[in-house]
Amino acid sequence: MSIYEAPLNENTPPWPYTVDYDKVNEVTTDVLIVGGGTAGCHAAINARKKGAKVLVIDKANVLTSGCGGSGVDHWHNACTNPASGISPEDQVDEFQNCRKGIATSEYGSRASHYITARESWDALQDVEEWGIDIRDVNDEFVGADFRDEETKLMFAYDYDSRTVVRVQGAYIKKAMHDEMRRLDVQIQNRVMITSLLTAGGKIGGRVIGATGFHIRTGEFYIFKAKSTIVCTGPSTRLWVFSTELVGANSIHDDPNDVGDGNAICYNAGAEFGQMEAGGRTVGGFRYFGYGTGNAHNTWFACTIVDSNGKEVPWVDRDGKEIKNVADRYRLAKGQKMFYHGPPPHPYETQGPTLIHDLAERIESGEFVLPFYADLPGMPELERKAIFGLMVGNEGKTRHGVYEPYTDGGYDPNKHMMQANVLPPEEAGIHKPWWNGQGPPQWRETAFGGGGGLVYDWDCRSTLEGLYTAGNQMLGGGNHSQSASTGRYAGRKAADYALSADQVEVDKSQLSEERERVYAPVKRSAGIGWKEFQAGLCRVMQDYCATYKAEETLKIGLEWLESIKESEGQQVFARNPHELARIMEAFSRLTVGQMIMEASRARKASSRACDFERVDYPEVDPPDWDKYVIIKREEDGVSISDKPCDYWLQEPYASNYAENYDAHNGLDEKTTRVIGEAAE
Amino acid sequence: MSDYNQAYMVTNPLAPCTVVEINPDNCTGCRLCIEVCRTDVLVPNPETLMVPIVLFPDECWFCGDCVAYCPEPDTIKMHVPITEKVGWKDKESGDRYRLGMKNPPPPYTTPPVGWKSVREK
Ligand code: SF4
Ligand code: SF4
């Protein structure tokens, strides 16, 4: 008797929802949105404003789903706000250059960065209109260095260029949800999409809808649509899986981000780029994000003191000591904007940091561990901005950090929060310290612009009828990028839908998918979803970890295929919830295959992609400064490449503005009137 | 106390901790927490249709949405696991504290900036 069978007896309570695996529901719409997170909601609202009928599908509840589902505290790239003088072109340069050398970001996602630079501030004003405070409305921060007295906007990080806005967005998802309700956007919660429907059932054909099943009732759903926007997240828990680890073992991203979007689009024949990019992770072995003292990200630029209260100095990009706190937030002479991240960094955008030789100076005994974040020593309004505003509104931290810590007696005015006790070389890393690094076989694709759908200036994938926004795009990223590209993709997908026909779905595609999806509930014994999931992770750890080589990747692909046809046919589910977890593992299996295929195709190492080929050790040779593109075809996988600035090459114009102006799809219903949201 | 010599043959719990705790005296069974949970950690109680059951604690993301949306005060609370309990030090006195310690300092009662209950939003 397996442990999975053991608890099933006459005393086992029945599933609390009525189950009907045979029931088929059919819904027709103009624009179908897969994934109702930040990108999906902005897409839905904008498609609806254009007059299209819109339906959003989410595995959870759109009210709280997605990475931004429990809040956002700062909003990037709002360079067109009235208090900033940065142009969208400068913002894209910053995007491209500032992150050189940081995992996954050099290749970037240039068209989406430009769209974000143009629309981030507009999207933020949308959010304000829906009821979120994006300004210091109660005048709690009057006189702060980061507050613009005229607009009452409050900025983070770089107080001179003023492109990152501090927002009170703990309930931002509710605001989006209410707006969707107001506009009569249809919402279907708790349905997992497992396939895209294509014209004639053909790989590479026009996308005409999707299928899914309800993760509480098990019912089958057929969604027919003229256009589809996939707004799902990246694939988490692909290398490290243990539900004993805190936070469903997921770092920043929602645990529902498993790569379903990757899998359905790849199976439909859409092209993907940059799938080989990734980075190290500590899995779930960490403190709550933003929940330990540090000097970065949400906690930038908090004073750090050592065990004896000795302050760790800050330095500017030239290594010159910065004497007062206010200057940690200021540009160097002649600098346009800075990036608040770790060196090494291009000199142009390097911002202030803790001393670069901190590790050596800990080893020499000059600074004594453990370290503390000295919030009490920070100027009052900075302290309040870091803990009261940002930790108080950031995703997951209001109820996960702010409330339990303050209930337990933590007082930011008096108490210095312990920074993780890290070895000197880690404490010297200019990154948030709640993590550490994890062993080399633990990796992730999430957070920071991994691979995704190849898209064009319509935010369309390489398949007709299939659009994308947010993290599902090649190189997709943060909240503002999701909101901005969501708006844009929503307009474009609506334009297409309003001029396109509805196509009949292929019957055999439906029946094959139903058979595949429900196979695990027709078995009454076998392998449980956790073993299946953990088994995939083992293959990723062994054959697609930090060190990659042709032979290991080949074996890895064989093993994934072997697991799919062997153990994959033995997995069994006792309720729709377990069925969802099994289907998620199948999504991850597909994503694993995509990553291994792309990794095999990149025959060079790359620092920007955090990609190491033992058999091709040369790092970033000029020939390989390009995207590796993979695509599924009837008879296997096709590999090609694209220049990293393909959005500025034929058939497009050679500059961003011209392309944006020609394609953005804005009309009188979707354009913001200047100053509309100002008080 | 019942007979403490009575032991049971039970499997190990699914997750190291309870993740969220519901006070049955205050809970009205409105199910809002169930509806906002992103991973269905909470399910309706089939027997009484009252206090939700924490069925999949091993899938909790500690997002706190269930806490945010519960309409009853002091009813549902996040349980911070020991592994996530941080320490801090008083800048003046040098006294060290740990989240969850016996005799903790008094709660700090200033709400976060922009605090409103979710219903006012
Ligand atoms: S904290 Fe979040 S994931 Fe955990 S039970 Fe509550 S709503 Fe669900
Ligand atoms: S939201 Fe609160 S009152 Fe309602 S069922 Fe959940 S715990 Fe009980």
PDB file of N, CA and C in Angstrom, chain A residues 122-169:
ATOM      1  N   ASP A 122       1.238  56.319 -17.540  1.00  0.00           N
ATOM      2  CA  ASP A 122      -0.191  56.278 -17.867  1.00  0.00           C
ATOM      3  C   ASP A 122      -0.885  55.154 -17.085  1.00  0.00           C
ATOM      4  N   ALA A 123      -0.220  54.006 -17.059  1.00  0.00           N
ATOM      5  CA  ALA A 123      -0.806  52.869 -16.331  1.00  0.00           C
ATOM      6  C   ALA A 123      -0.939  53.199 -14.845  1.00  0.00           C
ATOM      7  N   LEU A 124       0.050  53.902 -14.324  1.00  0.00           N
ATOM      8  CA  LEU A 124       0.005  54.268 -12.906  1.00  0.00           C
ATOM      9  C   LEU A 124      -1.150  55.246 -12.636  1.00  0.00           C
ATOM     10  N   GLN A 125      -1.387  56.144 -13.573  1.00  0.00           N
ATOM     11  CA  GLN A 125      -2.540  57.048 -13.408  1.00  0.00           C
ATOM     12  C   GLN A 125      -3.864  56.299 -13.539  1.00  0.00           C
ATOM     13  N   ASP A 126      -3.888  55.260 -14.380  1.00  0.00           N
ATOM     14  CA  ASP A 126      -5.087  54.403 -14.443  1.00  0.00           C
ATOM     15  C   ASP A 126      -5.373  53.852 -13.046  1.00  0.00           C
ATOM     16  N   VAL A 127      -4.309  53.309 -12.451  1.00  0.00           N
ATOM     17  CA  VAL A 127      -4.436  52.675 -11.146  1.00  0.00           C
ATOM     18  C   VAL A 127      -4.921  53.680 -10.101  1.00  0.00           C
ATOM     19  N   GLU A 128      -4.439  54.913 -10.231  1.00  0.00           N
ATOM     20  CA  GLU A 128      -4.872  55.962  -9.303  1.00  0.00           C
ATOM     21  C   GLU A 128      -6.369  56.225  -9.457  1.00  0.00           C
ATOM     22  N   GLU A 129      -6.797  56.241 -10.707  1.00  0.00           N
ATOM     23  CA  GLU A 129      -8.205  56.449 -10.977  1.00  0.00           C
ATOM     24  C   GLU A 129      -9.062  55.337 -10.372  1.00  0.00           C
ATOM     25  N   TRP A 130      -8.497  54.150 -10.300  1.00  0.00           N
ATOM     26  CA  TRP A 130      -9.238  53.017  -9.735  1.00  0.00           C
ATOM     27  C   TRP A 130      -9.178  52.976  -8.207  1.00  0.00           C
ATOM     28  N   GLY A 131      -8.524  53.971  -7.611  1.00  0.00           N
ATOM     29  CA  GLY A 131      -8.615  54.098  -6.158  1.00  0.00           C
ATOM     30  C   GLY A 131      -7.343  53.847  -5.364  1.00  0.00           C
ATOM     31  N   ILE A 132      -6.224  53.676  -6.038  1.00  0.00           N
ATOM     32  CA  ILE A 132      -4.976  53.426  -5.308  1.00  0.00           C
ATOM     33  C   ILE A 132      -4.225  54.745  -5.098  1.00  0.00           C
ATOM     34  N   ASP A 133      -3.726  54.967  -3.888  1.00  0.00           N
ATOM     35  CA  ASP A 133      -2.956  56.175  -3.613  1.00  0.00           C
ATOM     36  C   ASP A 133      -1.548  56.050  -4.174  1.00  0.00           C
ATOM     37  N   ILE A 134      -1.254  56.881  -5.137  1.00  0.00           N
ATOM     38  CA  ILE A 134       0.101  56.869  -5.704  1.00  0.00           C
ATOM     39  C   ILE A 134       0.850  58.134  -5.290  1.00  0.00           C
ATOM     40  N   ARG A 135       0.202  58.946  -4.451  1.00  0.00           N
ATOM     41  CA  ARG A 135       0.827  60.188  -3.983  1.00  0.00           C
ATOM     42  C   ARG A 135       0.723  60.262  -2.463  1.00  0.00           C
ATOM     43  N   ASP A 136       1.396  61.253  -1.920  1.00  0.00           N
ATOM     44  CA  ASP A 136       1.346  61.470  -0.474  1.00  0.00           C
ATOM     45  C   ASP A 136       0.086  62.269  -0.154  1.00  0.00           C
ATOM     46  N   VAL A 137      -1.067  61.635  -0.321  1.00  0.00           N
ATOM     47  CA  VAL A 137      -2.341  62.356  -0.221  1.00  0.00           C
ATOM     48  C   VAL A 137      -2.597  62.931   1.169  1.00  0.00           C
ATOM     49  N   ASN A 138      -2.050  62.298   2.186  1.00  0.00           N
ATOM     50  CA  ASN A 138      -2.283  62.800   3.548  1.00  0.00           C
ATOM     51  C   ASN A 138      -1.163  63.700   4.055  1.00  0.00           C
ATOM     52  N   ASP A 139      -0.279  64.087   3.153  1.00  0.00           N
ATOM     53  CA  ASP A 139       0.840  64.976   3.522  1.00  0.00           C
ATOM     54  C   ASP A 139       1.634  64.461   4.722  1.00  0.00           C
ATOM     55  N   GLU A 140       1.918  63.173   4.701  1.00  0.00           N
ATOM     56  CA  GLU A 140       2.715  62.592   5.789  1.00  0.00           C
ATOM     57  C   GLU A 140       4.209  62.744   5.545  1.00  0.00           C
ATOM     58  N   PHE A 141       4.587  63.089   4.316  1.00  0.00           N
ATOM     59  CA  PHE A 141       6.010  63.122   3.984  1.00  0.00           C
ATOM     60  C   PHE A 141       6.463  64.507   3.499  1.00  0.00           C
ATOM     61  N   VAL A 142       5.723  65.524   3.900  1.00  0.00           N
ATOM     62  CA  VAL A 142       6.075  66.880   3.462  1.00  0.00           C
ATOM     63  C   VAL A 142       7.522  67.188   3.848  1.00  0.00           C
ATOM     64  N   GLY A 143       8.275  67.700   2.889  1.00  0.00           N
ATOM     65  CA  GLY A 143       9.664  68.073   3.154  1.00  0.00           C
ATOM     66  C   GLY A 143      10.668  66.957   2.928  1.00  0.00           C
ATOM     67  N   ALA A 144      10.179  65.729   2.631  1.00  0.00           N
ATOM     68  CA  ALA A 144      11.131  64.633   2.392  1.00  0.00           C
ATOM     69  C   ALA A 144      11.868  64.861   1.081  1.00  0.00           C
ATOM     70  N   ASP A 145      13.119  64.416   1.046  1.00  0.00           N
ATOM     71  CA  ASP A 145      13.932  64.565  -0.170  1.00  0.00           C
ATOM     72  C   ASP A 145      13.296  63.883  -1.378  1.00  0.00           C
ATOM     73  N   PHE A 146      12.516  62.851  -1.107  1.00  0.00           N
ATOM     74  CA  PHE A 146      11.981  62.051  -2.216  1.00  0.00           C
ATOM     75  C   PHE A 146      10.600  62.508  -2.663  1.00  0.00           C
ATOM     76  N   ARG A 147      10.095  63.591  -2.064  1.00  0.00           N
ATOM     77  CA  ARG A 147       8.736  64.022  -2.380  1.00  0.00           C
ATOM     78  C   ARG A 147       8.783  65.235  -3.297  1.00  0.00           C
ATOM     79  N   ASP A 148       7.993  65.193  -4.359  1.00  0.00           N
ATOM     80  CA  ASP A 148       7.850  66.356  -5.215  1.00  0.00           C
ATOM     81  C   ASP A 148       6.684  67.178  -4.664  1.00  0.00           C
ATOM     82  N   GLU A 149       6.981  68.408  -4.237  1.00  0.00           N
ATOM     83  CA  GLU A 149       5.959  69.175  -3.519  1.00  0.00           C
ATOM     84  C   GLU A 149       4.756  69.500  -4.401  1.00  0.00           C
ATOM     85  N   GLU A 150       4.997  69.661  -5.682  1.00  0.00           N
ATOM     86  CA  GLU A 150       3.897  70.042  -6.554  1.00  0.00           C
ATOM     87  C   GLU A 150       2.920  68.887  -6.804  1.00  0.00           C
ATOM     88  N   THR A 151       3.460  67.739  -7.190  1.00  0.00           N
ATOM     89  CA  THR A 151       2.583  66.607  -7.540  1.00  0.00           C
ATOM     90  C   THR A 151       2.320  65.686  -6.350  1.00  0.00           C
ATOM     91  N   LYS A 152       3.067  65.855  -5.285  1.00  0.00           N
ATOM     92  CA  LYS A 152       3.014  64.970  -4.118  1.00  0.00           C
ATOM     93  C   LYS A 152       3.445  63.548  -4.445  1.00  0.00           C
ATOM     94  N   LEU A 153       4.091  63.366  -5.592  1.00  0.00           N
ATOM     95  CA  LEU A 153       4.626  62.038  -5.896  1.00  0.00           C
ATOM     96  C   LEU A 153       5.837  61.799  -5.008  1.00  0.00           C
ATOM     97  N   MET A 154       6.034  60.540  -4.666  1.00  0.00           N
ATOM     98  CA  MET A 154       7.192  60.176  -3.844  1.00  0.00           C
ATOM     99  C   MET A 154       8.017  59.160  -4.617  1.00  0.00           C
ATOM    100  N   PHE A 155       9.324  59.388  -4.650  1.00  0.00           N
ATOM    101  CA  PHE A 155      10.178  58.546  -5.483  1.00  0.00           C
ATOM    102  C   PHE A 155      11.049  57.636  -4.633  1.00  0.00           C
ATOM    103  N   ALA A 156      11.520  56.569  -5.275  1.00  0.00           N
ATOM    104  CA  ALA A 156      12.412  55.628  -4.587  1.00  0.00           C
ATOM    105  C   ALA A 156      13.764  55.615  -5.290  1.00  0.00           C
ATOM    106  N   TYR A 157      14.770  55.155  -4.580  1.00  0.00           N
ATOM    107  CA  TYR A 157      16.120  54.919  -5.104  1.00  0.00           C
ATOM    108  C   TYR A 157      16.834  56.193  -5.524  1.00  0.00           C
ATOM    109  N   ASP A 158      16.562  56.621  -6.760  1.00  0.00           N
ATOM    110  CA  ASP A 158      17.324  57.705  -7.349  1.00  0.00           C
ATOM    111  C   ASP A 158      16.417  58.942  -7.317  1.00  0.00           C
ATOM    112  N   TYR A 159      16.710  59.847  -6.353  1.00  0.00           N
ATOM    113  CA  TYR A 159      15.793  60.976  -6.117  1.00  0.00           C
ATOM    114  C   TYR A 159      15.992  62.107  -7.119  1.00  0.00           C
ATOM    115  N   ASP A 160      16.980  61.974  -7.996  1.00  0.00           N
ATOM    116  CA  ASP A 160      17.167  63.013  -9.010  1.00  0.00           C
ATOM    117  C   ASP A 160      16.413  62.697 -10.296  1.00  0.00           C
ATOM    118  N   SER A 161      16.539  61.490 -10.790  1.00  0.00           N
ATOM    119  CA  SER A 161      15.891  61.194 -12.081  1.00  0.00           C
ATOM    120  C   SER A 161      14.398  60.898 -11.890  1.00  0.00           C
ATOM    121  N   ARG A 162      14.008  60.437 -10.726  1.00  0.00           N
ATOM    122  CA  ARG A 162      12.601  60.326 -10.334  1.00  0.00           C
ATOM    123  C   ARG A 162      11.727  59.520 -11.280  1.00  0.00           C
ATOM    124  N   THR A 163      12.167  58.312 -11.568  1.00  0.00           N
ATOM    125  CA  THR A 163      11.356  57.458 -12.446  1.00  0.00           C
ATOM    126  C   THR A 163      10.653  56.339 -11.681  1.00  0.00           C
ATOM    127  N   VAL A 164      11.082  56.080 -10.436  1.00  0.00           N
ATOM    128  CA  VAL A 164      10.453  55.007  -9.656  1.00  0.00           C
ATOM    129  C   VAL A 164       9.569  55.643  -8.578  1.00  0.00           C
ATOM    130  N   VAL A 165       8.279  55.337  -8.625  1.00  0.00           N
ATOM    131  CA  VAL A 165       7.315  55.987  -7.733  1.00  0.00           C
ATOM    132  C   VAL A 165       6.939  55.048  -6.591  1.00  0.00           C
ATOM    133  N   ARG A 166       6.944  55.584  -5.369  1.00  0.00           N
ATOM    134  CA  ARG A 166       6.490  54.802  -4.222  1.00  0.00           C
ATOM    135  C   ARG A 166       4.965  54.855  -4.168  1.00  0.00           C
ATOM    136  N   VAL A 167       4.335  53.688  -4.129  1.00  0.00           N
ATOM    137  CA  VAL A 167       2.870  53.655  -4.139  1.00  0.00           C
ATOM    138  C   VAL A 167       2.327  52.866  -2.954  1.00  0.00           C
ATOM    139  N   GLN A 168       1.112  53.184  -2.577  1.00  0.00           N
ATOM    140  CA  GLN A 168       0.470  52.491  -1.454  1.00  0.00           C
ATOM    141  C   GLN A 168      -0.482  51.444  -2.025  1.00  0.00           C
ATOM    142  N   GLY A 169       0.126  50.409  -2.591  1.00  0.00           N
ATOM    143  CA  GLY A 169      -0.647  49.483  -3.424  1.00  0.00           C
ATOM    144  C   GLY A 169      -0.952  48.138  -2.806  1.00  0.00           C
TER     145      GLY A 169
END
